[in-house]
Coordinates of C-alpha atoms in Angstrom, one line a residue:
Chain A
M29 CA 111.0 58.5 130.8
E30 CA 114.0 56.2 129.5
I31 CA 116.5 56.1 126.5
K32 CA 114.5 52.9 125.3
D33 CA 111.3 54.2 125.6
P34 CA 109.9 54.5 121.9
L35 CA 109.4 58.3 120.8
F36 CA 106.9 57.6 117.8
E37 CA 105.0 54.7 118.7
G38 CA 101.6 55.2 120.2
K39 CA 98.7 52.7 121.2
T40 CA 96.7 53.2 117.8
I41 CA 98.8 55.4 115.6
R42 CA 102.6 56.4 115.0
L43 CA 104.5 59.3 113.6
S44 CA 106.2 58.2 110.5
S45 CA 107.7 59.7 107.3
I46 CA 106.2 60.7 104.1
N47 CA 105.5 57.8 101.5
Y48 CA 105.1 59.5 98.0
E49 CA 103.1 56.9 96.0
K50 CA 100.5 55.9 98.8
D51 CA 100.0 59.2 100.5
A52 CA 99.6 61.6 97.7
E53 CA 96.4 60.0 96.6
I54 CA 94.9 60.2 100.1
E55 CA 96.1 63.5 100.6
S56 CA 94.6 64.7 97.4
R57 CA 91.3 63.4 98.6
W58 CA 91.4 65.4 101.6
T59 CA 91.8 68.5 99.6
H60 CA 88.6 68.1 98.0
D61 CA 86.7 68.5 101.7
P62 CA 86.6 72.2 102.2
E63 CA 85.1 71.9 105.5
T64 CA 87.8 69.9 107.0
M65 CA 90.4 72.0 105.1
R66 CA 89.1 75.4 106.4
L67 CA 89.7 74.0 110.0
L68 CA 93.2 73.3 109.4
R69 CA 94.7 76.2 107.1
P70 CA 94.0 79.8 106.7
E71 CA 94.8 79.6 102.9
P72 CA 92.0 79.5 100.5
V73 CA 90.5 76.1 100.1
R74 CA 91.9 74.4 96.8
P75 CA 91.7 71.0 95.5
L76 CA 95.1 69.3 94.7
T77 CA 95.9 66.6 92.0
P78 CA 98.1 63.7 93.6
A79 CA 100.9 65.1 91.4
Q80 CA 100.5 68.6 93.0
V81 CA 100.5 66.9 96.6
K82 CA 103.8 65.1 95.4
K83 CA 105.5 68.3 94.4
K84 CA 104.5 69.9 97.9
Y85 CA 106.5 66.5 99.5
E86 CA 109.3 67.6 97.5
A87 CA 109.2 71.3 98.8
I88 CA 108.6 70.0 102.4
E89 CA 111.6 67.6 102.3
K90 CA 113.7 70.2 100.6
E91 CA 112.6 72.9 103.7
E92 CA 113.1 70.2 106.3
E93 CA 116.5 69.5 105.0
E94 CA 117.7 73.3 104.4
S95 CA 116.0 75.3 107.3
K96 CA 116.5 72.5 110.2
S97 CA 113.5 74.2 111.7
L98 CA 110.5 72.1 110.4
F99 CA 109.7 68.7 111.7
H100 CA 107.0 67.1 109.3
F101 CA 105.3 63.6 110.4
T102 CA 102.6 61.7 108.9
I103 CA 100.3 59.9 111.3
R104 CA 99.6 56.4 110.6
L105 CA 97.7 53.4 112.1
C106 CA 99.8 51.0 113.9
E107 CA 97.6 48.1 112.5
D108 CA 97.9 48.6 108.7
D109 CA 100.1 51.5 108.1
R110 CA 97.3 53.8 106.5
L111 CA 97.6 57.4 106.4
V112 CA 95.2 59.3 108.7
G113 CA 96.9 62.6 109.4
I114 CA 99.9 65.1 109.6
A115 CA 101.6 66.3 112.7
R116 CA 104.2 69.3 112.3
L117 CA 106.5 71.2 114.3
N118 CA 107.5 74.4 112.6
W119 CA 109.3 77.8 112.7
V120 CA 111.3 75.8 115.4
D121 CA 113.5 78.8 116.9
W122 CA 116.4 77.2 118.5
A123 CA 118.0 80.3 120.4
N124 CA 114.6 80.8 122.2
G125 CA 113.4 77.0 122.3
N126 CA 110.1 77.9 120.8
A127 CA 108.1 76.0 118.0
H128 CA 104.7 76.1 116.3
L129 CA 102.7 72.8 116.4
S130 CA 99.7 71.7 114.4
I131 CA 97.8 68.3 113.9
A132 CA 95.6 67.5 111.3
I133 CA 93.2 64.3 110.7
G134 CA 92.2 64.5 107.1
D135 CA 89.3 62.2 106.7
P136 CA 86.3 63.1 109.0
A137 CA 85.6 59.1 109.2
D138 CA 89.0 59.1 111.1
Q139 CA 88.0 61.9 113.4
G140 CA 86.8 61.1 116.9
H141 CA 88.8 58.1 117.5
G142 CA 91.4 59.9 119.5
Y143 CA 94.3 59.8 116.6
D144 CA 94.7 63.4 117.0
A145 CA 95.1 63.3 120.9
E146 CA 97.8 60.5 120.7
A147 CA 99.5 62.2 117.8
L148 CA 99.6 65.3 119.8
N149 CA 101.1 63.8 123.0
L150 CA 103.8 62.0 121.0
L151 CA 104.7 65.3 119.3
M152 CA 104.9 67.0 122.4
N153 CA 107.0 64.4 123.9
Y154 CA 109.4 64.7 120.9
A155 CA 109.8 68.5 121.1
F156 CA 110.1 68.7 124.8
T157 CA 112.4 65.5 125.4
E158 CA 114.4 65.3 121.9
L159 CA 114.3 68.9 120.5
N160 CA 114.5 70.0 124.3
L161 CA 112.5 73.2 123.4
Y162 CA 111.1 75.5 126.1
R163 CA 107.6 76.1 125.0
L164 CA 105.3 75.4 122.1
S165 CA 102.6 77.4 120.3
A166 CA 99.3 76.6 118.2
E167 CA 97.2 78.7 115.9
I168 CA 93.4 77.8 115.8
V169 CA 90.3 79.5 114.3
E170 CA 87.6 79.6 116.6
F171 CA 85.0 77.8 114.6
N172 CA 87.7 74.8 115.1
E173 CA 85.6 73.7 118.2
A174 CA 86.9 70.0 118.3
G175 CA 90.7 71.5 118.0
L176 CA 90.2 74.1 120.7
Q177 CA 88.8 71.4 123.1
L178 CA 91.8 69.1 122.3
F179 CA 94.4 71.7 122.9
R180 CA 92.9 73.0 126.0
K181 CA 92.3 69.4 127.4
T182 CA 96.1 68.7 126.7
G183 CA 97.0 71.6 129.0
F184 CA 97.7 74.5 126.5
V185 CA 96.2 77.9 127.6
E186 CA 94.9 80.5 125.5
E187 CA 97.4 83.4 125.0
V188 CA 96.4 85.7 122.3
R189 CA 93.1 86.3 120.5
R190 CA 93.4 88.1 117.3
Q191 CA 90.2 89.5 116.9
Q192 CA 88.3 88.9 113.2
A193 CA 91.7 87.5 111.8
Q194 CA 89.6 85.1 109.6
N195 CA 86.6 85.7 107.1
R196 CA 85.0 82.4 106.1
S197 CA 81.3 81.9 104.8
G198 CA 80.7 85.7 105.1
Q199 CA 81.8 85.9 108.8
R200 CA 84.4 86.9 110.9
W201 CA 86.2 84.9 113.2
D202 CA 88.9 85.2 115.9
V203 CA 92.3 83.4 115.5
L204 CA 93.5 81.9 119.1
H205 CA 96.9 81.4 119.9
L206 CA 97.5 78.7 122.5
G207 CA 100.6 78.0 124.1
I208 CA 102.0 75.4 126.7
L209 CA 105.5 75.6 128.8
R210 CA 107.6 72.6 129.2
S211 CA 107.2 72.9 132.8
E212 CA 103.4 72.7 132.5
W213 CA 103.6 69.5 130.0
E214 CA 106.2 68.1 132.9
A215 CA 103.8 68.6 135.6
L216 CA 100.7 67.2 133.7
A217 CA 102.8 64.1 132.1
G218 CA 104.0 63.4 135.8
A219 CA 100.7 63.4 137.0
L220 CA 99.4 60.9 134.5
E221 CA 102.2 58.7 135.0
H222 CA 101.3 58.4 138.8
E223 CA 97.6 57.9 138.0
Chain B
M10 CA 92.0 111.7 97.4
N11 CA 94.6 114.1 95.9
E12 CA 97.1 113.8 98.9
N13 CA 100.0 111.7 98.8
I14 CA 99.0 108.8 100.8
L15 CA 102.8 107.7 101.6
T16 CA 103.6 111.1 103.2
G17 CA 103.0 112.0 106.8
E18 CA 104.0 114.9 109.2
L19 CA 107.7 114.0 109.7
V20 CA 108.4 111.1 107.5
R21 CA 107.5 109.6 103.9
L22 CA 107.6 106.0 103.0
T23 CA 109.9 105.5 99.8
A24 CA 110.8 102.7 97.5
F25 CA 112.2 99.5 99.0
D26 CA 115.9 100.2 97.3
I27 CA 117.6 97.0 98.2
E28 CA 121.3 98.5 97.5
L29 CA 120.6 101.2 99.9
I30 CA 118.7 99.2 102.4
S31 CA 121.4 96.5 102.4
E32 CA 123.9 98.8 103.2
A33 CA 122.0 100.5 105.9
E34 CA 121.0 97.4 107.5
S35 CA 124.6 96.1 107.8
R36 CA 125.4 99.3 109.5
W37 CA 122.2 99.1 111.8
S38 CA 122.9 95.5 112.5
R39 CA 126.3 96.3 114.4
D40 CA 124.1 97.7 117.1
S41 CA 122.8 94.7 119.1
E42 CA 120.3 96.7 121.2
Y43 CA 118.3 97.8 117.9
W44 CA 118.7 94.1 116.7
R45 CA 117.3 92.9 119.8
L46 CA 114.4 95.3 119.8
Q47 CA 113.2 94.5 116.2
A48 CA 114.2 90.7 115.7
G49 CA 113.5 87.4 117.9
D50 CA 116.0 85.4 116.1
A51 CA 119.6 85.5 117.6
Y52 CA 121.5 88.5 117.1
R53 CA 124.6 88.7 114.6
P54 CA 126.0 91.3 112.6
Y55 CA 125.3 91.1 108.7
S56 CA 127.5 92.1 105.9
A57 CA 125.8 94.3 103.3
Q58 CA 126.3 91.3 100.9
A59 CA 124.7 89.1 103.1
S60 CA 121.6 91.5 103.9
K61 CA 121.2 91.7 100.2
Q62 CA 121.1 88.3 99.5
L63 CA 118.5 88.1 102.5
F64 CA 116.3 91.0 101.0
E65 CA 116.6 89.8 97.4
K66 CA 115.1 86.2 98.6
F67 CA 112.6 87.7 100.5
V68 CA 111.4 90.0 97.8
K69 CA 111.2 87.2 95.4
E70 CA 109.4 84.7 97.4
N71 CA 107.2 87.2 98.8
D72 CA 106.4 89.6 95.9
S73 CA 102.4 89.4 96.3
T74 CA 102.1 89.1 100.0
S75 CA 104.4 91.8 101.1
F76 CA 104.9 95.6 100.9
P77 CA 108.2 97.0 102.3
F78 CA 109.3 100.6 102.2
I79 CA 112.4 102.6 103.4
I80 CA 111.2 105.4 105.9
R81 CA 112.8 108.8 105.1
T82 CA 112.6 112.2 106.8
I83 CA 110.6 114.8 105.3
E84 CA 112.9 117.5 106.1
E85 CA 116.4 116.1 105.0
D86 CA 115.3 113.2 102.9
R87 CA 117.5 111.0 105.3
M88 CA 116.9 107.0 105.3
I89 CA 116.2 106.5 109.0
G90 CA 114.4 103.1 108.9
E91 CA 112.2 100.4 107.2
I92 CA 108.7 99.5 107.6
G93 CA 106.5 96.7 105.8
L94 CA 103.2 94.9 105.7
D95 CA 103.9 91.1 105.3
G96 CA 102.2 87.8 105.4
I97 CA 99.3 89.2 103.7
L98 CA 96.4 86.8 103.5
W99 CA 94.3 88.4 101.0
N100 CA 91.3 85.9 101.4
H101 CA 91.1 87.1 105.1
G102 CA 92.6 90.9 104.7
D103 CA 94.9 89.9 107.6
C104 CA 98.6 90.8 107.4
F105 CA 101.6 91.5 109.9
V106 CA 103.6 94.9 110.0
G107 CA 107.1 95.2 111.2
I108 CA 108.9 98.5 111.6
G109 CA 112.7 99.3 112.6
I110 CA 114.3 102.8 113.1
G111 CA 117.9 101.9 112.7
E112 CA 119.1 105.5 113.2
R113 CA 119.0 106.0 117.0
E114 CA 118.9 109.6 117.2
F115 CA 115.3 109.2 115.7
W116 CA 114.2 107.2 118.6
G117 CA 111.4 108.2 120.8
K118 CA 110.6 111.4 118.6
G119 CA 107.6 110.4 116.8
Y120 CA 109.2 109.3 113.6
G121 CA 108.1 105.6 114.0
T122 CA 104.4 106.6 115.0
D123 CA 104.1 108.8 112.1
A124 CA 105.4 105.9 109.9
M125 CA 103.0 103.6 111.4
N126 CA 100.1 105.9 111.0
I127 CA 101.2 106.2 107.2
I128 CA 101.2 102.5 106.6
L129 CA 97.9 101.9 108.4
R130 CA 96.4 104.4 106.1
Y131 CA 98.0 102.4 103.1
A132 CA 96.9 99.0 104.3
F133 CA 93.1 100.2 104.9
T134 CA 92.6 102.7 101.8
E135 CA 95.0 101.2 99.4
L136 CA 95.4 97.6 99.9
N137 CA 91.9 97.4 101.3
L138 CA 92.9 95.0 104.2
W139 CA 90.4 94.0 107.2
R140 CA 93.2 94.1 109.9
V141 CA 96.9 94.7 110.8
S142 CA 98.5 92.7 113.5
L143 CA 102.0 92.8 115.0
N144 CA 104.1 91.4 117.7
V145 CA 106.5 93.4 119.8
F146 CA 108.6 92.4 123.0
E147 CA 108.0 92.9 126.5
Y148 CA 111.3 94.7 127.1
N149 CA 110.3 97.4 124.4
P150 CA 107.7 99.8 126.1
R151 CA 108.7 102.6 123.8
A152 CA 107.3 100.8 120.7
I153 CA 104.3 99.5 122.6
R154 CA 103.4 103.2 123.5
S155 CA 104.1 104.2 119.8
Y156 CA 101.5 101.5 118.7
E157 CA 98.9 102.3 121.2
K158 CA 99.3 105.8 119.8
A159 CA 98.6 104.6 116.4
G160 CA 95.5 102.8 117.6
F161 CA 96.6 99.2 118.1
T162 CA 94.9 97.3 121.1
H163 CA 96.6 94.4 123.1
E164 CA 95.3 91.1 122.1
G165 CA 97.6 89.0 124.2
Q166 CA 100.9 87.9 125.2
V167 CA 102.8 84.7 124.0
R168 CA 104.4 83.7 127.5
A169 CA 108.0 83.4 127.9
A170 CA 108.8 83.1 124.1
L171 CA 112.2 84.8 124.3
N172 CA 115.0 84.1 126.4
R173 CA 117.4 87.1 126.3
A174 CA 119.9 88.7 128.5
G175 CA 119.5 85.6 131.0
R176 CA 115.7 85.5 131.4
R177 CA 112.3 85.0 129.8
W178 CA 110.4 87.6 128.3
D179 CA 106.7 87.5 126.6
V180 CA 105.8 88.5 123.1
V181 CA 102.9 91.0 123.2
Y182 CA 100.3 90.8 120.4
M183 CA 98.6 94.0 119.1
G184 CA 96.1 94.5 116.4
I185 CA 93.7 97.0 114.9
T186 CA 90.9 96.6 112.6
R187 CA 89.7 98.7 109.6
Q188 CA 86.6 99.6 111.7
E189 CA 88.8 100.8 114.6
W190 CA 91.0 102.7 112.5
Q191 CA 88.3 104.4 110.7
S192 CA 86.7 105.6 114.0
L193 CA 90.1 107.0 114.9
N194 CA 90.4 108.5 111.5
P195 CA 87.2 109.9 110.3

């Protein structure tokens, strides 16, 4: 790891900021797909207009500015800058070196290309080498099998299982909390570099 | 059905009077041990005024998803702590509970467990929630025992989430579902 190494550039995607005009249209489309939205958020699924999405962007940027404990990134394709997802670090607890992390790929057509894995690696690198955090947590509902597989493959371990914490489609589902320590990430990152 | 659901054996849960709780919280916040047992963020004493602003903001922003109460003793009507359900996700019936007994002379005597029993009854029979979650710090075995007595089960530990007094500590997660609560309170 060197100072000149890019923090936000992956092979096919990069982490970027919000583009109010272009992104609101795309994110509004994502909110009309309940299946994907249910994987990403516990709140009731609800379609949003582009104007509502823009209002949300204002709230996000205000919170980033005021709380200093939220880092919100868009995930964009390197080749054409198209928005494909969101990557976030929130509830950064500076005194304890802890934060929550989430990754979302909004359109099912963009899933399965490894964009989420690349974004997760960039976000972890940012959290551990720029914010200098000690550990990261993620919450995933048990029916999100692809999400669980991604986090496990990346080195996260299951720490907490909150039984029956979600009710979707008339069934109860557990919510899993996964975590990774910086030392674990360093060991895995080191092993990859030497491959 | 005719019992007062906010009254227990030793304590009762009363209205969340922001003036009163702000003054008390400022006094309790001088006790760093109390603070570190009930809050994960870095310790600092709060003035009554700062405390009031925080409570006012919290209540305003979380009105429909949080139910905070002041804990009072039945015997002397003394304010000894606070307890509240918050982060309610109504679509799932899930929430978190938080409790603090600020008056040290009431630690370890069953007052906290009694308050927890009352709020669980409120959560399951008035708000009709499905489950109640909590987290507690590894270095607080007295609280963990109290939650076990109220019926909470261990659901896992967030490793090394706290850095205090020069070492790392886990955060313990516990939970109770309505079914579990009903089988303990037939």
